[in-house]
Amino acid sequence: MIRDENAPVTFCGQAVTFELGESEKVHVLHPGQVIAYRGAVQNRSDKLMNMKGIYRKRKFIRADFTGPCQFVTSFPPSVALQMIQLHEDSDLLYDFRHLFLYTEGVRMETRVLSVKNMMITRDAVKMKFSGSGQIGILTQGQVIELPLHPEEALYVEAGSIVAYPENAKLELSVYGNHLASQHMRYQWKITGHGSVLVQTGSGHHELENSLHDDDGIIKRFLREALPFGGVIIK
């Protein structure tokens, strides 16, 4: 679908051009991001989404593009588009709200999470994609793939997870000594087989803020050393 063989997998804060060959078809769930189109007028067909799609995406319209055609989508600097090639044995679970587009041949299956995982992920269902095709998901920053181990836990910041295997075991946790765990955002402690997808730009802006922080050394020490110092000391 993306014809440029040198194009990166992740596109961040820029325009992305898609070229569809004869009879290729793609479904775009955020048609408002399409800023240019080249092709026969009838090769774009907008449709009302079904009730499940409307509820999950908070959107009413999707745009279906059929090749041959070309269209350009744009993304703000804080948003990246990650293209993922699917296979028949794909078992990663995604948040449907992150889905930007998918090609013909992609299958979707709803997975209702356990009560424990609902509490951890704050979501009742996830979506499993499989089949032969591609999906494009919206993320904050670049996406990296980290392998899992059935016994050795991987700790990942809770807000950074994009997708995880259906077989994975999740626990809400922190790690390190008392001072580390006191200032750490909640982590997912994950074990299992396969790998997880993690977005790199989902954290808060402490690093950027620290570069412009003019507070004295004592104030900064108290903010970091005292319990809830970041909340109490402004």
mmCIF file of C-alpha atoms in Angstrom:
data_model
loop_
_atom_site.group_PDB
_atom_site.id
_atom_site.type_symbol
_atom_site.label_atom_id
_atom_site.label_comp_id
_atom_site.label_asym_id
_atom_site.label_seq_id
_atom_site.Cartn_x
_atom_site.Cartn_y
_atom_site.Cartn_z
ATOM 1 C CA MET A 1 0.000 0.000 0.000
ATOM 2 C CA ILE A 2 2.886 2.379 0.745
ATOM 3 C CA ARG A 3 4.872 2.306 -2.489
ATOM 4 C CA ASP A 4 7.998 4.079 -1.270
ATOM 5 C CA GLU A 5 10.319 1.215 -0.328
ATOM 6 C CA ASN A 6 12.593 3.610 1.581
ATOM 7 C CA ALA A 7 9.753 5.014 3.699
ATOM 8 C CA PRO A 8 10.086 4.402 7.464
ATOM 9 C CA VAL A 9 7.578 2.307 9.353
ATOM 10 C CA THR A 10 6.599 5.220 11.595
ATOM 11 C CA PHE A 11 5.501 8.620 10.281
ATOM 12 C CA CYS A 12 5.420 11.425 12.826
ATOM 13 C CA GLY A 13 4.091 14.951 12.461
ATOM 14 C CA GLN A 14 4.052 14.987 8.675
ATOM 15 C CA ALA A 15 2.106 14.196 5.527
ATOM 16 C CA VAL A 16 1.905 10.561 4.428
ATOM 17 C CA THR A 17 1.092 9.575 0.851
ATOM 18 C CA PHE A 18 -0.734 6.324 0.090
ATOM 19 C CA GLU A 19 -0.858 4.836 -3.398
ATOM 20 C CA LEU A 20 -3.384 2.101 -4.107
ATOM 21 C CA GLY A 21 -3.039 -0.248 -7.055
ATOM 22 C CA GLU A 22 -5.850 -1.666 -9.129
ATOM 23 C CA SER A 23 -8.605 -3.137 -6.888
ATOM 24 C CA GLU A 24 -6.682 -2.424 -3.658
ATOM 25 C CA LYS A 25 -8.967 -1.041 -0.959
ATOM 26 C CA VAL A 26 -8.355 0.782 2.311
ATOM 27 C CA HIS A 27 -10.750 2.006 4.997
ATOM 28 C CA VAL A 28 -9.831 5.333 6.672
ATOM 29 C CA LEU A 29 -11.504 5.980 10.032
ATOM 30 C CA HIS A 30 -10.370 9.613 10.304
ATOM 31 C CA PRO A 31 -11.289 10.958 6.854
ATOM 32 C CA GLY A 32 -10.841 14.543 8.046
ATOM 33 C CA GLN A 33 -7.056 13.962 7.928
ATOM 34 C CA VAL A 34 -7.122 13.394 4.162
ATOM 35 C CA ILE A 35 -5.820 16.649 2.665
ATOM 36 C CA ALA A 36 -5.302 15.682 -1.005
ATOM 37 C CA TYR A 37 -6.609 13.062 -3.433
ATOM 38 C CA ARG A 38 -5.803 11.989 -6.986
ATOM 39 C CA GLY A 39 -7.985 9.494 -8.815
ATOM 40 C CA ALA A 40 -11.469 8.842 -10.124
ATOM 41 C CA VAL A 41 -14.161 10.617 -8.103
ATOM 42 C CA GLN A 42 -16.118 7.414 -7.561
ATOM 43 C CA ASN A 43 -13.086 5.682 -6.022
ATOM 44 C CA ARG A 44 -13.807 7.385 -2.702
ATOM 45 C CA SER A 45 -16.976 6.299 -0.916
ATOM 46 C CA ASP A 46 -17.846 7.566 2.584
ATOM 47 C CA LYS A 47 -20.112 5.425 4.761
ATOM 48 C CA LEU A 48 -21.730 5.502 8.171
ATOM 49 C CA MET A 49 -19.900 3.272 10.618
ATOM 50 C CA ASN A 50 -21.842 0.603 12.476
ATOM 51 C CA MET A 51 -22.870 1.188 16.073
ATOM 52 C CA LYS A 52 -19.838 -0.633 17.499
ATOM 53 C CA GLY A 53 -17.498 1.496 15.421
ATOM 54 C CA ILE A 54 -19.292 4.703 16.379
ATOM 55 C CA TYR A 55 -19.052 3.843 20.077
ATOM 56 C CA ARG A 56 -15.385 2.821 19.985
ATOM 57 C CA LYS A 57 -14.072 5.560 17.705
ATOM 58 C CA ARG A 58 -16.440 8.373 18.713
ATOM 59 C CA LYS A 59 -16.727 8.879 14.938
ATOM 60 C CA PHE A 60 -19.656 8.465 12.567
ATOM 61 C CA ILE A 61 -18.081 8.393 9.099
ATOM 62 C CA ARG A 62 -15.365 6.290 7.502
ATOM 63 C CA ALA A 63 -13.920 6.776 4.016
ATOM 64 C CA ASP A 64 -13.294 3.814 1.696
ATOM 65 C CA PHE A 65 -10.682 4.303 -1.038
ATOM 66 C CA THR A 66 -10.373 1.887 -3.969
ATOM 67 C CA GLY A 67 -7.400 1.862 -6.339
ATOM 68 C CA PRO A 68 -6.014 2.996 -8.571
ATOM 69 C CA CYS A 69 -5.755 6.251 -6.632
ATOM 70 C CA GLN A 70 -3.486 8.295 -4.394
ATOM 71 C CA PHE A 71 -4.326 10.231 -1.242
ATOM 72 C CA VAL A 72 -2.366 12.259 1.290
ATOM 73 C CA THR A 73 -3.026 12.358 5.037
ATOM 74 C CA SER A 74 -1.568 14.819 7.549
ATOM 75 C CA PHE A 75 -0.701 14.472 11.222
ATOM 76 C CA PRO A 76 0.219 17.038 13.889
ATOM 77 C CA PRO A 77 3.732 16.930 15.419
ATOM 78 C CA SER A 78 2.546 15.066 18.519
ATOM 79 C CA VAL A 79 0.909 12.212 16.581
ATOM 80 C CA ALA A 80 2.591 9.392 14.669
ATOM 81 C CA LEU A 81 1.199 6.831 12.260
ATOM 82 C CA GLN A 82 2.554 3.319 12.704
ATOM 83 C CA MET A 83 1.973 0.875 9.831
ATOM 84 C CA ILE A 84 1.829 -2.789 10.893
ATOM 85 C CA GLN A 85 1.830 -5.808 8.587
ATOM 86 C CA LEU A 86 -0.531 -8.509 9.856
ATOM 87 C CA HIS A 87 -0.336 -12.271 9.534
ATOM 88 C CA GLU A 88 -2.776 -15.120 10.077
ATOM 89 C CA ASP A 89 -1.248 -15.925 13.471
ATOM 90 C CA SER A 90 -1.192 -12.318 14.766
ATOM 91 C CA ASP A 91 -2.349 -12.280 18.396
ATOM 92 C CA LEU A 92 -1.751 -8.702 19.570
ATOM 93 C CA LEU A 93 -4.601 -6.845 21.294
ATOM 94 C CA TYR A 94 -5.093 -3.154 20.449
ATOM 95 C CA ASP A 95 -7.273 -0.292 21.591
ATOM 96 C CA PHE A 96 -9.691 0.263 18.697
ATOM 97 C CA ARG A 97 -9.607 4.019 19.305
ATOM 98 C CA HIS A 98 -5.996 4.075 18.049
ATOM 99 C CA LEU A 99 -6.954 2.579 14.675
ATOM 100 C CA PHE A 100 -6.529 5.029 11.782
ATOM 101 C CA LEU A 101 -6.977 2.764 8.767
ATOM 102 C CA TYR A 102 -7.003 -0.857 7.666
ATOM 103 C CA THR A 103 -6.775 -2.634 4.339
ATOM 104 C CA GLU A 104 -9.102 -5.173 2.792
ATOM 105 C CA GLY A 105 -8.388 -8.654 4.143
ATOM 106 C CA VAL A 106 -7.960 -7.581 7.778
ATOM 107 C CA ARG A 107 -10.150 -9.435 10.268
ATOM 108 C CA MET A 108 -11.252 -7.951 13.595
ATOM 109 C CA GLU A 109 -12.284 -9.888 16.678
ATOM 110 C CA THR A 110 -13.497 -8.332 19.921
ATOM 111 C CA ARG A 111 -11.882 -9.618 23.097
ATOM 112 C CA VAL A 112 -13.641 -8.933 26.408
ATOM 113 C CA LEU A 113 -10.993 -8.488 29.084
ATOM 114 C CA SER A 114 -10.999 -10.132 32.483
ATOM 115 C CA VAL A 115 -12.133 -7.992 35.407
ATOM 116 C CA LYS A 116 -8.526 -7.757 36.602
ATOM 117 C CA ASN A 117 -7.272 -6.562 33.215
ATOM 118 C CA MET A 118 -10.201 -4.141 32.944
ATOM 119 C CA MET A 119 -9.019 -2.494 36.154
ATOM 120 C CA ILE A 120 -5.425 -2.351 34.890
ATOM 121 C CA THR A 121 -6.110 -1.115 31.371
ATOM 122 C CA ARG A 122 -9.264 0.909 32.194
ATOM 123 C CA ASP A 123 -10.915 -0.645 29.167
ATOM 124 C CA ALA A 124 -13.511 -3.404 28.873
ATOM 125 C CA VAL A 125 -12.597 -4.680 25.413
ATOM 126 C CA LYS A 126 -9.606 -4.837 23.109
ATOM 127 C CA MET A 127 -9.460 -5.588 19.412
ATOM 128 C CA LYS A 128 -7.519 -8.450 17.870
ATOM 129 C CA PHE A 129 -6.489 -7.950 14.236
ATOM 130 C CA SER A 130 -5.416 -10.806 12.002
ATOM 131 C CA GLY A 131 -5.492 -11.826 8.367
ATOM 132 C CA SER A 132 -3.509 -10.671 5.373
ATOM 133 C CA GLY A 133 -3.151 -6.912 5.218
ATOM 134 C CA GLN A 134 -2.012 -3.799 7.057
ATOM 135 C CA ILE A 135 -3.353 -1.588 9.805
ATOM 136 C CA GLY A 136 -2.302 1.956 10.618
ATOM 137 C CA ILE A 137 -2.462 2.973 14.269
ATOM 138 C CA LEU A 138 -2.110 6.405 15.846
ATOM 139 C CA THR A 139 0.543 6.751 18.536
ATOM 140 C CA GLN A 140 2.516 9.381 20.413
ATOM 141 C CA GLY A 141 6.015 9.154 19.018
ATOM 142 C CA GLN A 142 7.869 6.194 17.560
ATOM 143 C CA VAL A 143 6.832 2.618 18.360
ATOM 144 C CA ILE A 144 9.331 -0.018 19.463
ATOM 145 C CA GLU A 145 8.873 -3.768 19.858
ATOM 146 C CA LEU A 146 10.050 -5.427 23.090
ATOM 147 C CA PRO A 147 10.183 -9.221 23.552
ATOM 148 C CA LEU A 148 8.435 -10.955 26.448
ATOM 149 C CA HIS A 149 9.644 -13.843 28.609
ATOM 150 C CA PRO A 150 7.320 -16.341 30.350
ATOM 151 C CA GLU A 151 9.082 -15.902 33.709
ATOM 152 C CA GLU A 152 11.288 -12.797 33.603
ATOM 153 C CA ALA A 153 8.994 -9.782 33.883
ATOM 154 C CA LEU A 154 9.102 -6.749 31.622
ATOM 155 C CA TYR A 155 8.055 -3.468 33.268
ATOM 156 C CA VAL A 156 6.521 -0.888 30.945
ATOM 157 C CA GLU A 157 4.958 2.448 31.830
ATOM 158 C CA ALA A 158 1.202 1.901 31.795
ATOM 159 C CA GLY A 159 0.435 4.779 29.431
ATOM 160 C CA SER A 160 3.013 3.671 26.860
ATOM 161 C CA ILE A 161 1.587 0.297 25.858
ATOM 162 C CA VAL A 162 0.143 0.181 22.331
ATOM 163 C CA ALA A 163 -0.502 -3.560 22.014
ATOM 164 C CA TYR A 164 0.262 -6.765 23.881
ATOM 165 C CA PRO A 165 -0.210 -10.505 23.155
ATOM 166 C CA GLU A 166 -3.467 -12.174 24.056
ATOM 167 C CA ASN A 167 -1.590 -14.695 26.217
ATOM 168 C CA ALA A 168 0.246 -12.062 28.282
ATOM 169 C CA LYS A 169 -0.154 -11.853 32.042
ATOM 170 C CA LEU A 170 -0.517 -8.271 33.325
ATOM 171 C CA GLU A 171 -0.049 -6.858 36.801
ATOM 172 C CA LEU A 172 -0.085 -3.226 37.907
ATOM 173 C CA SER A 173 3.215 -2.598 39.658
ATOM 174 C CA VAL A 174 6.261 -0.421 40.307
ATOM 175 C CA TYR A 175 9.875 -1.505 40.780
ATOM 176 C CA GLY A 176 13.136 -0.373 42.322
ATOM 177 C CA ASN A 177 13.779 0.872 45.840
ATOM 178 C CA HIS A 178 11.429 3.019 47.916
ATOM 179 C CA LEU A 179 12.518 6.315 46.382
ATOM 180 C CA ALA A 180 12.231 4.944 42.839
ATOM 181 C CA SER A 181 8.764 3.488 43.344
ATOM 182 C CA GLN A 182 7.585 6.629 45.142
ATOM 183 C CA HIS A 183 8.201 8.865 42.116
ATOM 184 C CA MET A 184 7.496 6.336 39.392
ATOM 185 C CA ARG A 185 4.352 6.293 37.291
ATOM 186 C CA TYR A 186 2.519 2.961 37.405
ATOM 187 C CA GLN A 187 4.026 0.166 35.340
ATOM 188 C CA TRP A 188 2.592 -2.923 33.716
ATOM 189 C CA LYS A 189 4.479 -5.984 34.911
ATOM 190 C CA ILE A 190 4.164 -8.284 31.896
ATOM 191 C CA THR A 191 5.132 -11.910 31.331
ATOM 192 C CA GLY A 192 4.245 -14.215 28.463
ATOM 193 C CA HIS A 193 5.280 -15.118 24.930
ATOM 194 C CA GLY A 194 5.710 -12.852 21.931
ATOM 195 C CA SER A 195 6.329 -9.126 22.192
ATOM 196 C CA VAL A 196 4.680 -5.847 23.140
ATOM 197 C CA LEU A 197 4.499 -2.597 21.184
ATOM 198 C CA VAL A 198 5.476 0.504 23.166
ATOM 199 C CA GLN A 199 5.091 4.133 22.123
ATOM 200 C CA THR A 200 8.000 6.371 23.026
ATOM 201 C CA GLY A 201 6.296 9.759 23.300
ATOM 202 C CA SER A 202 3.431 9.103 25.694
ATOM 203 C CA GLY A 203 5.076 10.354 28.901
ATOM 204 C CA HIS A 204 4.631 13.705 30.542
ATOM 205 C CA HIS A 205 6.912 16.599 29.729
ATOM 206 C CA GLU A 206 9.233 16.502 32.743
ATOM 207 C CA LEU A 207 12.353 16.404 30.581
ATOM 208 C CA GLU A 208 11.299 19.395 28.476
ATOM 209 C CA ASN A 209 10.214 21.291 31.572
ATOM 210 C CA SER A 210 13.486 20.577 33.364
ATOM 211 C CA LEU A 211 15.433 22.262 30.574
ATOM 212 C CA HIS A 212 13.528 25.475 31.307
ATOM 213 C CA ASP A 213 13.402 25.100 35.100
ATOM 214 C CA ASP A 214 14.921 28.144 36.837
ATOM 215 C CA ASP A 215 14.110 27.041 40.416
ATOM 216 C CA GLY A 216 16.927 26.835 42.966
ATOM 217 C CA ILE A 217 18.678 23.608 43.941
ATOM 218 C CA ILE A 218 16.991 23.439 47.377
ATOM 219 C CA LYS A 219 13.508 23.749 45.924
ATOM 220 C CA ARG A 220 14.220 21.113 43.307
ATOM 221 C CA PHE A 221 15.674 18.754 45.942
ATOM 222 C CA LEU A 222 12.627 19.108 48.191
ATOM 223 C CA ARG A 223 10.284 18.558 45.258
ATOM 224 C CA GLU A 224 11.979 15.278 44.358
ATOM 225 C CA ALA A 225 12.955 13.982 47.817
ATOM 226 C CA LEU A 226 9.739 14.625 49.779
ATOM 227 C CA PRO A 227 6.686 12.409 49.390
ATOM 228 C CA PHE A 228 4.278 14.196 47.035
ATOM 229 C CA GLY A 229 6.838 16.992 46.793
ATOM 230 C CA GLY A 230 5.981 17.570 43.155
ATOM 231 C CA VAL A 231 2.380 18.292 44.168
ATOM 232 C CA ILE A 232 3.019 20.330 47.321
ATOM 233 C CA ILE A 233 5.989 22.428 46.179
ATOM 234 C CA LYS A 234 5.315 24.474 43.049
#
